[in-house]
Amino acid sequence: MKIQLIAVILSALILAGCSTASPAAESSESSSCESSVSVSEATPASSPDKPESAATSAPEPSATPDPILSSAPSSSVQPVEEASPAPESTVQADKTTAPSETVATGAIPFSVAEGTDKWWYIDSTDSAYWAVQDGINAIRASVGLGALEMDDSLSTTASSRCESFVAGGPFDHSGMVTASEICARGPIGSAAAVCEAWKNRPDHYANIVSDQFTKMGVGCWFCSTDQGQYTYWVVTFE
């Protein structure tokens, strides 16, 4: 019995030892796991460096070249090509009487303007004034149309239109106040030359040979400087 009792006690002690050792082992394993987790969270694996493209700002786009501006089209057809610029002095004409000699072609009296640096204009006392009427009516007669009468009021308007061009106004028909008009500018030295230029331009020729008009007016401003000779011509129609 004593031997059996000792055996039972020993057996009980052995079971008790195993029972107390097991929690210790479990505690050790758990701590190990917690430690492992803790280290993993505290010291995460370092992330790779960011690519340089992410850290470098995007390059600015190259500048777009300025457009080349093209010249705006002319608002009206000019009957003659431009020549030397007009003088920069006064734009107020000095009234004068043309030379007494009669010139068949209606030459502009540039001699009276030489050395003055001023603008001059023709009127009914100048041969060029009447020569323009003769040239216009000759063109009309060639197609069987009657002659146009010269009208003082229309001539005053024509001269005012020339003055506006001299003053720097647009060389077009935006300021026209009559039924129609034809204009010219450049080194045009005579009535014959300007009428020939108008005759060779379809749009101007159409005005000259229109059967809707019975009257006309003539204006011409001119200058003569060391830069050359220059004129503005206008014929108005009603």
PDB file of C-alpha atoms in Angstrom:
ATOM      1  CA  MET A   1       0.000   0.000   0.000  1.00  0.00           C
ATOM      2  CA  LYS A   2       2.822   2.342   0.913  1.00  0.00           C
ATOM      3  CA  ILE A   3       4.527   1.530  -2.359  1.00  0.00           C
ATOM      4  CA  GLN A   4       1.306   2.152  -4.246  1.00  0.00           C
ATOM      5  CA  LEU A   5       0.751   5.421  -2.355  1.00  0.00           C
ATOM      6  CA  ILE A   6       4.268   6.615  -3.166  1.00  0.00           C
ATOM      7  CA  ALA A   7       3.671   5.666  -6.751  1.00  0.00           C
ATOM      8  CA  VAL A   8       0.445   7.657  -6.802  1.00  0.00           C
ATOM      9  CA  ILE A   9       2.150  10.681  -5.191  1.00  0.00           C
ATOM     10  CA  LEU A  10       5.042  10.537  -7.674  1.00  0.00           C
ATOM     11  CA  SER A  11       2.606  10.226 -10.529  1.00  0.00           C
ATOM     12  CA  ALA A  12       0.701  13.238  -9.223  1.00  0.00           C
ATOM     13  CA  LEU A  13       3.904  15.273  -8.882  1.00  0.00           C
ATOM     14  CA  ILE A  14       4.943  14.426 -12.411  1.00  0.00           C
ATOM     15  CA  LEU A  15       1.516  15.527 -13.765  1.00  0.00           C
ATOM     16  CA  ALA A  16       1.712  18.748 -11.738  1.00  0.00           C
ATOM     17  CA  GLY A  17       5.175  19.527 -13.174  1.00  0.00           C
ATOM     18  CA  CYS A  18       4.007  19.101 -16.715  1.00  0.00           C
ATOM     19  CA  SER A  19       0.982  21.267 -16.017  1.00  0.00           C
ATOM     20  CA  THR A  20       3.047  24.207 -14.717  1.00  0.00           C
ATOM     21  CA  ALA A  21       5.680  23.935 -17.433  1.00  0.00           C
ATOM     22  CA  SER A  22       3.255  24.137 -20.288  1.00  0.00           C
ATOM     23  CA  PRO A  23       1.931  27.654 -19.513  1.00  0.00           C
ATOM     24  CA  ALA A  24       5.519  28.877 -19.205  1.00  0.00           C
ATOM     25  CA  ALA A  25       6.311  27.542 -22.620  1.00  0.00           C
ATOM     26  CA  GLU A  26       3.167  29.079 -24.038  1.00  0.00           C
ATOM     27  CA  SER A  27       4.010  32.393 -22.426  1.00  0.00           C
ATOM     28  CA  SER A  28       7.485  32.290 -23.922  1.00  0.00           C
ATOM     29  CA  GLU A  29       6.168  31.558 -27.398  1.00  0.00           C
ATOM     30  CA  SER A  30       3.569  34.312 -27.086  1.00  0.00           C
ATOM     31  CA  SER A  31       6.132  36.849 -26.014  1.00  0.00           C
ATOM     32  CA  SER A  32       8.320  35.817 -28.863  1.00  0.00           C
ATOM     33  CA  CYS A  33       5.446  36.380 -31.270  1.00  0.00           C
ATOM     34  CA  GLU A  34       4.565  39.722 -29.717  1.00  0.00           C
ATOM     35  CA  SER A  35       8.202  40.791 -29.855  1.00  0.00           C
ATOM     36  CA  SER A  36       8.393  39.783 -33.453  1.00  0.00           C
ATOM     37  CA  VAL A  37       5.264  41.759 -34.271  1.00  0.00           C
ATOM     38  CA  SER A  38       6.471  44.747 -32.287  1.00  0.00           C
ATOM     39  CA  VAL A  39       9.825  44.865 -34.056  1.00  0.00           C
ATOM     40  CA  SER A  40       8.139  44.510 -37.412  1.00  0.00           C
ATOM     41  CA  GLU A  41       5.880  47.487 -36.718  1.00  0.00           C
ATOM     42  CA  ALA A  42       8.595  49.622 -35.154  1.00  0.00           C
ATOM     43  CA  THR A  43      11.134  49.086 -37.878  1.00  0.00           C
ATOM     44  CA  PRO A  44       9.287  48.702 -41.171  1.00  0.00           C
ATOM     45  CA  ALA A  45      11.244  47.844 -44.216  1.00  0.00           C
ATOM     46  CA  SER A  46      12.565  51.059 -45.741  1.00  0.00           C
ATOM     47  CA  SER A  47      10.736  52.059 -48.890  1.00  0.00           C
ATOM     48  CA  PRO A  48      12.683  52.439 -52.106  1.00  0.00           C
ATOM     49  CA  ASP A  49      13.798  55.921 -53.106  1.00  0.00           C
ATOM     50  CA  LYS A  50      11.310  57.892 -55.192  1.00  0.00           C
ATOM     51  CA  PRO A  51      12.208  58.119 -58.831  1.00  0.00           C
ATOM     52  CA  GLU A  52      13.888  61.325 -59.856  1.00  0.00           C
ATOM     53  CA  SER A  53      11.060  62.185 -62.228  1.00  0.00           C
ATOM     54  CA  ALA A  54       8.674  62.443 -59.270  1.00  0.00           C
ATOM     55  CA  ALA A  55      10.966  64.802 -57.400  1.00  0.00           C
ATOM     56  CA  THR A  56      11.879  66.892 -60.441  1.00  0.00           C
ATOM     57  CA  SER A  57       9.346  69.429 -61.622  1.00  0.00           C
ATOM     58  CA  ALA A  58       8.020  68.952 -65.119  1.00  0.00           C
ATOM     59  CA  PRO A  59       9.887  71.005 -67.706  1.00  0.00           C
ATOM     60  CA  GLU A  60       8.120  74.125 -68.916  1.00  0.00           C
ATOM     61  CA  PRO A  61       6.806  73.911 -72.467  1.00  0.00           C
ATOM     62  CA  SER A  62       8.904  75.634 -75.059  1.00  0.00           C
ATOM     63  CA  ALA A  63       7.659  79.101 -75.974  1.00  0.00           C
ATOM     64  CA  THR A  64       5.441  79.319 -79.033  1.00  0.00           C
ATOM     65  CA  PRO A  65       6.943  81.671 -81.612  1.00  0.00           C
ATOM     66  CA  ASP A  66       5.048  84.855 -82.260  1.00  0.00           C
ATOM     67  CA  PRO A  67       2.913  84.642 -85.378  1.00  0.00           C
ATOM     68  CA  ILE A  68       3.971  86.558 -88.372  1.00  0.00           C
ATOM     69  CA  LEU A  69       1.301  89.038 -89.043  1.00  0.00           C
ATOM     70  CA  SER A  70       0.229  89.416 -92.614  1.00  0.00           C
ATOM     71  CA  SER A  71      -0.772  92.810 -94.012  1.00  0.00           C
ATOM     72  CA  ALA A  72      -4.455  93.505 -94.034  1.00  0.00           C
ATOM     73  CA  PRO A  73      -5.975  93.675 -97.551  1.00  0.00           C
ATOM     74  CA  SER A  74      -6.667  97.084 -98.952  1.00  0.00           C
ATOM     75  CA  SER A  75     -10.260  98.224 -98.508  1.00  0.00           C
ATOM     76  CA  SER A  76     -10.429  99.513-102.070  1.00  0.00           C
ATOM     77  CA  VAL A  77      -8.604  99.107-105.344  1.00  0.00           C
ATOM     78  CA  GLN A  78      -6.073 101.865-105.798  1.00  0.00           C
ATOM     79  CA  PRO A  79      -5.926 103.187-109.372  1.00  0.00           C
ATOM     80  CA  VAL A  80      -2.180 103.885-109.383  1.00  0.00           C
ATOM     81  CA  GLU A  81       0.859 102.731-107.498  1.00  0.00           C
ATOM     82  CA  GLU A  82       2.232 104.780-104.639  1.00  0.00           C
ATOM     83  CA  ALA A  83       5.366 106.811-105.174  1.00  0.00           C
ATOM     84  CA  SER A  84       7.450 109.009-102.910  1.00  0.00           C
ATOM     85  CA  PRO A  85       5.731 110.159 -99.699  1.00  0.00           C
ATOM     86  CA  ALA A  86       4.088 113.551 -99.523  1.00  0.00           C
ATOM     87  CA  PRO A  87       5.876 116.356 -97.654  1.00  0.00           C
ATOM     88  CA  GLU A  88       5.399 116.523 -93.915  1.00  0.00           C
ATOM     89  CA  SER A  89       4.835 120.259 -93.753  1.00  0.00           C
ATOM     90  CA  THR A  90       1.470 121.943 -93.942  1.00  0.00           C
ATOM     91  CA  VAL A  91      -1.715 120.284 -95.222  1.00  0.00           C
ATOM     92  CA  GLN A  92      -3.379 123.616 -95.958  1.00  0.00           C
ATOM     93  CA  ALA A  93      -3.190 124.531 -99.608  1.00  0.00           C
ATOM     94  CA  ASP A  94      -2.105 127.971-100.744  1.00  0.00           C
ATOM     95  CA  LYS A  95      -4.470 129.364-103.368  1.00  0.00           C
ATOM     96  CA  THR A  96      -2.668 130.237-106.537  1.00  0.00           C
ATOM     97  CA  THR A  97      -3.263 130.887-110.192  1.00  0.00           C
ATOM     98  CA  ALA A  98      -1.768 128.490-112.679  1.00  0.00           C
ATOM     99  CA  PRO A  99       0.670 129.688-115.346  1.00  0.00           C
ATOM    100  CA  SER A 100      -1.052 131.483-118.216  1.00  0.00           C
ATOM    101  CA  GLU A 101       0.051 129.066-120.951  1.00  0.00           C
ATOM    102  CA  THR A 102      -2.419 126.411-122.001  1.00  0.00           C
ATOM    103  CA  VAL A 103      -1.123 122.849-121.989  1.00  0.00           C
ATOM    104  CA  ALA A 104      -3.074 120.389-124.137  1.00  0.00           C
ATOM    105  CA  THR A 105      -2.408 117.492-121.763  1.00  0.00           C
ATOM    106  CA  GLY A 106      -3.415 119.500-118.691  1.00  0.00           C
ATOM    107  CA  ALA A 107       0.005 119.441-117.037  1.00  0.00           C
ATOM    108  CA  ILE A 108       0.141 120.142-113.305  1.00  0.00           C
ATOM    109  CA  PRO A 109       2.043 123.411-112.609  1.00  0.00           C
ATOM    110  CA  PHE A 110       4.631 121.871-110.310  1.00  0.00           C
ATOM    111  CA  SER A 111       6.900 124.880-110.847  1.00  0.00           C
ATOM    112  CA  VAL A 112       4.762 127.039-108.545  1.00  0.00           C
ATOM    113  CA  ALA A 113       5.194 124.475-105.736  1.00  0.00           C
ATOM    114  CA  GLU A 114       8.948 123.991-105.986  1.00  0.00           C
ATOM    115  CA  GLY A 115      10.847 125.001-102.874  1.00  0.00           C
ATOM    116  CA  THR A 116       7.702 125.801-100.866  1.00  0.00           C
ATOM    117  CA  ASP A 117       7.207 122.483 -99.047  1.00  0.00           C
ATOM    118  CA  LYS A 118       3.496 123.147 -99.204  1.00  0.00           C
ATOM    119  CA  TRP A 119       0.466 121.593-100.876  1.00  0.00           C
ATOM    120  CA  TRP A 120      -1.188 123.422-103.768  1.00  0.00           C
ATOM    121  CA  TYR A 121      -4.430 122.736-105.604  1.00  0.00           C
ATOM    122  CA  ILE A 122      -5.993 123.434-108.985  1.00  0.00           C
ATOM    123  CA  ASP A 123      -9.308 125.094-109.728  1.00  0.00           C
ATOM    124  CA  SER A 124     -11.215 126.408-112.730  1.00  0.00           C
ATOM    125  CA  THR A 125      -8.376 128.800-113.590  1.00  0.00           C
ATOM    126  CA  ASP A 126      -6.026 125.880-114.309  1.00  0.00           C
ATOM    127  CA  SER A 127      -5.793 124.087-117.643  1.00  0.00           C
ATOM    128  CA  ALA A 128      -5.509 120.722-115.848  1.00  0.00           C
ATOM    129  CA  TYR A 129      -8.962 121.268-114.332  1.00  0.00           C
ATOM    130  CA  TRP A 130     -10.664 121.467-117.723  1.00  0.00           C
ATOM    131  CA  ALA A 131      -8.385 118.879-119.276  1.00  0.00           C
ATOM    132  CA  VAL A 132      -9.742 116.273-116.840  1.00  0.00           C
ATOM    133  CA  GLN A 133     -13.271 117.037-118.023  1.00  0.00           C
ATOM    134  CA  ASP A 134     -12.147 116.766-121.630  1.00  0.00           C
ATOM    135  CA  GLY A 135     -10.486 113.412-120.935  1.00  0.00           C
ATOM    136  CA  ILE A 136     -13.506 111.980-119.137  1.00  0.00           C
ATOM    137  CA  ASN A 137     -15.919 113.118-121.846  1.00  0.00           C
ATOM    138  CA  ALA A 138     -13.669 111.750-124.597  1.00  0.00           C
ATOM    139  CA  ILE A 139     -13.879 108.299-122.970  1.00  0.00           C
ATOM    140  CA  ARG A 140     -17.657 108.598-122.742  1.00  0.00           C
ATOM    141  CA  ALA A 141     -17.926 109.720-126.356  1.00  0.00           C
ATOM    142  CA  SER A 142     -16.017 106.626-127.471  1.00  0.00           C
ATOM    143  CA  VAL A 143     -18.943 104.494-126.270  1.00  0.00           C
ATOM    144  CA  GLY A 144     -21.659 106.832-127.487  1.00  0.00           C
ATOM    145  CA  LEU A 145     -22.448 108.603-124.227  1.00  0.00           C
ATOM    146  CA  GLY A 146     -23.090 112.310-123.774  1.00  0.00           C
ATOM    147  CA  ALA A 147     -20.702 114.720-122.081  1.00  0.00           C
ATOM    148  CA  LEU A 148     -20.827 115.438-118.360  1.00  0.00           C
ATOM    149  CA  GLU A 149     -21.248 119.033-117.225  1.00  0.00           C
ATOM    150  CA  MET A 150     -18.747 120.499-114.791  1.00  0.00           C
ATOM    151  CA  ASP A 151     -20.392 121.362-111.464  1.00  0.00           C
ATOM    152  CA  ASP A 152     -18.758 123.817-109.049  1.00  0.00           C
ATOM    153  CA  SER A 153     -20.264 122.153-105.974  1.00  0.00           C
ATOM    154  CA  LEU A 154     -19.026 118.737-107.057  1.00  0.00           C
ATOM    155  CA  SER A 155     -15.569 120.213-107.698  1.00  0.00           C
ATOM    156  CA  THR A 156     -15.507 121.699-104.178  1.00  0.00           C
ATOM    157  CA  THR A 157     -16.339 118.258-102.804  1.00  0.00           C
ATOM    158  CA  ALA A 158     -13.655 116.636-104.970  1.00  0.00           C
ATOM    159  CA  SER A 159     -11.060 119.109-103.694  1.00  0.00           C
ATOM    160  CA  SER A 160     -12.134 118.437-100.094  1.00  0.00           C
ATOM    161  CA  ARG A 161     -11.678 114.706-100.671  1.00  0.00           C
ATOM    162  CA  CYS A 162      -8.114 115.364-101.906  1.00  0.00           C
ATOM    163  CA  GLU A 163      -7.458 117.449 -98.820  1.00  0.00           C
ATOM    164  CA  SER A 164      -8.589 114.592 -96.572  1.00  0.00           C
ATOM    165  CA  PHE A 165      -6.057 112.287 -98.247  1.00  0.00           C
ATOM    166  CA  VAL A 166      -3.313 114.874 -97.785  1.00  0.00           C
ATOM    167  CA  ALA A 167      -4.225 115.115 -94.103  1.00  0.00           C
ATOM    168  CA  GLY A 168      -3.677 111.366 -93.701  1.00  0.00           C
ATOM    169  CA  GLY A 169      -7.211 110.082 -94.155  1.00  0.00           C
ATOM    170  CA  PRO A 170      -7.690 106.606 -95.623  1.00  0.00           C
ATOM    171  CA  PHE A 171      -7.228 106.446 -99.363  1.00  0.00           C
ATOM    172  CA  ASP A 172     -10.499 104.694-100.071  1.00  0.00           C
ATOM    173  CA  HIS A 173     -14.137 105.572-100.636  1.00  0.00           C
ATOM    174  CA  SER A 174     -15.222 105.527 -96.984  1.00  0.00           C
ATOM    175  CA  GLY A 175     -15.572 109.330 -96.987  1.00  0.00           C
ATOM    176  CA  MET A 176     -17.491 109.559-100.243  1.00  0.00           C
ATOM    177  CA  VAL A 177     -20.513 111.909-100.087  1.00  0.00           C
ATOM    178  CA  THR A 178     -21.543 111.931-103.762  1.00  0.00           C
ATOM    179  CA  ALA A 179     -23.206 109.329-105.977  1.00  0.00           C
ATOM    180  CA  SER A 180     -19.793 108.024-106.997  1.00  0.00           C
ATOM    181  CA  GLU A 181     -16.145 109.028-107.337  1.00  0.00           C
ATOM    182  CA  ILE A 182     -12.833 107.905-108.762  1.00  0.00           C
ATOM    183  CA  CYS A 183      -9.480 108.645-107.134  1.00  0.00           C
ATOM    184  CA  ALA A 184      -5.787 108.449-107.947  1.00  0.00           C
ATOM    185  CA  ARG A 185      -2.497 109.279-106.236  1.00  0.00           C
ATOM    186  CA  GLY A 186       1.180 109.283-107.088  1.00  0.00           C
ATOM    187  CA  PRO A 187       3.578 111.210-109.329  1.00  0.00           C
ATOM    188  CA  ILE A 188       0.886 111.769-111.952  1.00  0.00           C
ATOM    189  CA  GLY A 189       1.881 114.920-113.804  1.00  0.00           C
ATOM    190  CA  SER A 190      -1.089 115.649-116.030  1.00  0.00           C
ATOM    191  CA  ALA A 191      -4.797 115.271-116.613  1.00  0.00           C
ATOM    192  CA  ALA A 192      -4.083 113.117-119.661  1.00  0.00           C
ATOM    193  CA  ALA A 193      -2.003 110.708-117.557  1.00  0.00           C
ATOM    194  CA  VAL A 194      -4.607 110.319-114.817  1.00  0.00           C
ATOM    195  CA  CYS A 195      -7.467 109.845-117.295  1.00  0.00           C
ATOM    196  CA  GLU A 196      -5.467 107.142-119.056  1.00  0.00           C
ATOM    197  CA  ALA A 197      -4.868 105.404-115.718  1.00  0.00           C
ATOM    198  CA  TRP A 198      -8.587 105.479-114.900  1.00  0.00           C
ATOM    199  CA  LYS A 199      -9.486 104.245-118.371  1.00  0.00           C
ATOM    200  CA  ASN A 200      -7.306 101.158-117.868  1.00  0.00           C
ATOM    201  CA  ARG A 201      -8.951 100.216-114.572  1.00  0.00           C
ATOM    202  CA  PRO A 202     -12.246  98.309-115.068  1.00  0.00           C
ATOM    203  CA  ASP A 203     -13.926  99.613-111.908  1.00  0.00           C
ATOM    204  CA  HIS A 204     -12.979 103.235-112.620  1.00  0.00           C
ATOM    205  CA  TYR A 205     -13.803 102.928-116.295  1.00  0.00           C
ATOM    206  CA  ALA A 206     -17.274 101.643-115.350  1.00  0.00           C
ATOM    207  CA  ASN A 207     -17.916 104.862-113.414  1.00  0.00           C
ATOM    208  CA  ILE A 208     -16.737 107.022-116.290  1.00  0.00           C
ATOM    209  CA  VAL A 209     -19.020 105.350-118.844  1.00  0.00           C
ATOM    210  CA  SER A 210     -22.055 105.049-116.586  1.00  0.00           C
ATOM    211  CA  ASP A 211     -25.244 106.453-118.104  1.00  0.00           C
ATOM    212  CA  GLN A 212     -26.530 107.307-114.619  1.00  0.00           C
ATOM    213  CA  PHE A 213     -24.450 110.470-114.273  1.00  0.00           C
ATOM    214  CA  THR A 214     -24.904 113.902-115.872  1.00  0.00           C
ATOM    215  CA  LYS A 215     -22.518 116.060-113.836  1.00  0.00           C
ATOM    216  CA  MET A 216     -18.947 115.837-112.557  1.00  0.00           C
ATOM    217  CA  GLY A 217     -16.458 117.720-110.394  1.00  0.00           C
ATOM    218  CA  VAL A 218     -12.649 117.758-110.393  1.00  0.00           C
ATOM    219  CA  GLY A 219     -10.107 118.124-107.582  1.00  0.00           C
ATOM    220  CA  CYS A 220      -6.326 117.819-107.529  1.00  0.00           C
ATOM    221  CA  TRP A 221      -3.770 118.630-104.829  1.00  0.00           C
ATOM    222  CA  PHE A 222      -0.053 118.561-105.594  1.00  0.00           C
ATOM    223  CA  CYS A 223       3.378 119.256-104.175  1.00  0.00           C
ATOM    224  CA  SER A 224       6.966 119.368-105.374  1.00  0.00           C
ATOM    225  CA  THR A 225       9.830 118.822-102.912  1.00  0.00           C
ATOM    226  CA  ASP A 226      13.372 117.483-102.909  1.00  0.00           C
ATOM    227  CA  GLN A 227      11.751 114.047-102.484  1.00  0.00           C
ATOM    228  CA  GLY A 228       9.869 114.377-105.739  1.00  0.00           C
ATOM    229  CA  GLN A 229       6.460 115.332-107.083  1.00  0.00           C
ATOM    230  CA  TYR A 230       3.199 113.943-105.787  1.00  0.00           C
ATOM    231  CA  THR A 231      -0.502 114.363-106.538  1.00  0.00           C
ATOM    232  CA  TYR A 232      -3.969 113.365-105.320  1.00  0.00           C
ATOM    233  CA  TRP A 233      -6.804 113.367-107.872  1.00  0.00           C
ATOM    234  CA  VAL A 234     -10.574 112.965-107.377  1.00  0.00           C
ATOM    235  CA  VAL A 235     -13.491 113.148-109.828  1.00  0.00           C
ATOM    236  CA  THR A 236     -16.964 113.164-108.284  1.00  0.00           C
ATOM    237  CA  PHE A 237     -20.155 112.160-110.112  1.00  0.00           C
ATOM    238  CA  GLU A 238     -23.872 112.899-109.805  1.00  0.00           C
TER     239      GLU A 238
END
